Short mmCIF file of C-alpha atoms in Angstrom, two decimals:
data_model
loop_
_atom_site.label_atom_id
_atom_site.label_comp_id
_atom_site.label_asym_id
_atom_site.label_seq_id
_atom_site.Cartn_x
_atom_site.Cartn_y
_atom_site.Cartn_z
CA MET A 99 -46.01 43.16 -4.77
CA LYS A 100 -48.60 41.34 -2.57
CA PHE A 101 -50.55 39.97 -5.79
CA LEU A 102 -47.22 38.57 -7.01
CA GLY A 103 -46.46 36.68 -3.83
CA GLY A 104 -50.11 35.39 -3.59
CA PHE A 105 -49.77 34.22 -7.40
CA ARG A 106 -46.77 32.25 -6.57
CA ARG A 107 -48.09 30.89 -3.42
CA ILE A 108 -51.51 29.62 -5.16
CA LEU A 109 -49.82 28.43 -8.63
CA GLY A 110 -46.70 26.90 -7.34
CA PRO A 111 -48.06 23.59 -5.98
CA MET A 112 -50.17 23.37 -9.10
CA ALA A 113 -47.33 24.30 -11.68
CA GLU A 114 -45.63 21.11 -11.97
CA ARG A 115 -48.81 18.97 -12.43
CA LEU A 116 -50.17 21.24 -15.06
CA LEU A 117 -46.92 21.47 -16.96
CA ALA A 118 -46.57 17.58 -16.92
CA GLU A 119 -50.16 17.22 -17.87
CA CYS A 120 -49.94 19.74 -20.88
CA SER A 121 -46.81 18.08 -22.20
CA ASP A 122 -48.35 14.66 -22.04
CA ALA A 123 -51.42 16.09 -24.04
CA CYS A 124 -49.32 17.51 -26.77
CA LYS A 125 -47.29 14.49 -27.51
CA GLY A 126 -47.83 13.68 -31.09
CA ALA A 127 -49.34 16.99 -32.04
CA ASP A 128 -48.76 18.45 -35.58
CA LEU A 129 -49.48 22.07 -34.13
CA ILE A 130 -49.94 23.30 -30.58
CA LEU A 131 -52.36 26.01 -29.90
CA GLY A 132 -52.76 27.32 -26.35
CA PRO A 133 -53.49 30.22 -24.21
CA THR A 134 -51.08 33.00 -23.45
CA LEU A 135 -50.65 31.88 -19.85
CA GLY A 136 -46.72 31.13 -19.38
CA PHE A 137 -46.54 30.85 -23.22
CA LEU A 138 -46.88 27.12 -22.82
CA PRO A 139 -47.39 26.48 -26.61
CA ARG A 140 -44.08 28.13 -27.27
CA HIS A 141 -42.15 25.76 -24.80
CA LEU A 142 -43.99 22.61 -25.96
CA GLY A 143 -43.68 23.32 -29.68
CA GLU A 144 -39.80 24.09 -29.18
CA HIS A 145 -39.51 20.90 -27.26
CA LEU A 146 -41.62 18.68 -29.55
CA GLY A 147 -40.21 20.41 -32.70
CA VAL A 148 -43.85 21.34 -34.07
CA PRO A 149 -45.25 24.70 -34.84
CA TRP A 150 -47.28 26.67 -32.16
CA ALA A 151 -49.43 29.60 -31.76
CA LEU A 152 -51.03 31.34 -28.98
CA ILE A 153 -54.94 31.90 -28.56
CA HIS A 154 -55.97 35.13 -27.14
CA PHE A 155 -59.08 35.75 -25.27
CA GLN A 156 -58.66 39.56 -25.60
CA PRO A 157 -56.42 41.82 -27.75
CA SER A 158 -52.92 41.01 -27.00
CA GLU A 159 -50.80 42.43 -29.98
CA PRO A 160 -49.41 45.70 -29.39
CA THR A 161 -50.96 48.56 -31.01
CA GLY A 162 -51.41 52.23 -30.63
CA ALA A 163 -55.30 52.29 -31.43
CA PHE A 164 -55.97 51.20 -27.76
CA PRO A 165 -54.24 50.03 -24.46
CA HIS A 166 -54.15 46.49 -23.33
CA PRO A 167 -57.46 45.44 -21.68
CA PHE A 168 -55.91 45.20 -18.44
CA VAL A 169 -54.56 48.79 -18.42
CA PRO A 170 -57.55 50.88 -19.72
CA GLN A 171 -56.49 54.16 -18.28
CA ALA A 172 -53.34 54.20 -20.33
CA ARG A 173 -55.57 55.55 -23.27
CA VAL A 174 -55.27 59.31 -22.02
CA LEU A 175 -51.53 59.19 -22.77
CA GLY A 176 -51.94 58.22 -26.46
CA PRO A 177 -50.60 55.89 -28.87
CA TRP A 178 -47.15 55.48 -27.45
CA ALA A 179 -48.60 54.43 -24.09
CA ASN A 180 -51.32 52.15 -25.70
CA ARG A 181 -48.48 50.27 -27.34
CA ALA A 182 -46.47 50.16 -24.23
CA THR A 183 -49.13 48.50 -21.95
CA PHE A 184 -49.09 45.49 -24.18
CA HIS A 185 -45.26 45.06 -23.56
CA ALA A 186 -45.78 45.78 -19.95
CA VAL A 187 -48.54 43.18 -19.54
CA ASP A 188 -46.45 40.67 -21.56
CA GLN A 189 -43.41 41.36 -19.03
CA ILE A 190 -45.65 40.98 -15.97
CA ALA A 191 -46.90 37.64 -17.16
CA TRP A 192 -43.56 36.46 -17.91
CA GLN A 193 -42.17 37.40 -14.66
CA LEU A 194 -45.01 35.72 -12.83
CA SER A 195 -44.44 32.35 -14.85
CA ARG A 196 -40.68 32.45 -15.21
CA PRO A 197 -40.00 30.80 -11.71
CA PHE A 198 -42.11 27.85 -12.83
CA ILE A 199 -41.43 27.92 -16.40
CA ASN A 200 -37.63 28.18 -16.71
CA PRO A 201 -36.78 25.19 -14.23
CA TRP A 202 -39.41 23.08 -16.34
CA ARG A 203 -37.72 24.26 -19.94
CA ASP A 204 -34.27 23.48 -18.30
CA GLU A 205 -34.88 19.97 -16.25
CA THR A 206 -37.87 18.54 -18.01
CA LEU A 207 -37.78 19.69 -21.70
CA GLY A 208 -34.03 19.92 -21.97
CA LEU A 209 -34.35 23.54 -23.48
CA PRO A 210 -32.25 26.63 -22.33
CA ARG A 211 -33.96 28.84 -19.71
CA LEU A 212 -35.13 32.24 -21.12
CA PRO A 213 -33.76 35.48 -20.04
CA LEU A 214 -35.12 37.89 -17.67
CA ARG A 215 -36.88 39.87 -20.33
CA GLY A 216 -38.42 36.33 -21.81
CA GLY A 217 -37.23 37.15 -25.43
CA GLY A 218 -38.65 35.29 -28.40
CA PRO A 219 -41.06 36.32 -31.47
CA THR A 220 -44.37 38.31 -30.81
CA ALA A 221 -47.48 36.06 -30.71
CA ALA A 222 -48.69 37.44 -33.98
CA ARG A 223 -45.45 36.41 -35.83
CA CYS A 224 -45.73 32.99 -34.33
CA TRP A 225 -49.35 32.55 -35.42
CA ARG A 226 -48.85 33.61 -39.04
CA ALA A 227 -45.75 31.39 -39.23
CA SER A 228 -47.59 28.38 -37.69
CA VAL A 229 -50.66 28.88 -39.92
CA ARG A 230 -48.64 29.01 -43.01
CA TRP A 231 -46.96 25.99 -42.23
CA TRP A 232 -50.09 24.01 -41.16
CA PHE A 233 -51.77 24.82 -44.41
CA ARG A 234 -48.67 23.99 -46.54
CA ALA A 235 -47.41 20.93 -44.92
CA PRO A 236 -48.37 17.62 -46.88
CA ARG A 237 -51.05 15.44 -45.32
CA THR A 238 -50.89 11.67 -45.36
CA GLY A 239 -54.29 11.02 -43.99
CA PRO A 240 -57.04 12.31 -41.84
CA PRO A 241 -56.04 13.92 -38.47
CA THR A 242 -55.81 11.35 -35.51
#
């Protein structure tokens, strides 16, 4: 719990500026790619009406083959625990970012707040859908 409080204390003052800068940077984009922190691509993609995908710096899609890299000890509990670690890490990340993301979605982006559990499609499904759209979408000229 001490970590959670520290995270909010450190990130809080920077969150509004970070979210505004990310939003400005994505205006006019055809596809939004970004890290999993706060699932920013999702929120911006919904707001701007463009496809989005998450970029992972470590394995982040649930699997029974191995645990999430942040919880390596779960390996001894087997495939069900390995898969559960990915959902647990996603939930912790959402709970850390929710106090900043939900007001931003509501007040700045005009989107509904997300529920306590976050909701929405998994990163892999979003990626596949975005990539399919990107390669099938008609192009009128070179990217700008």
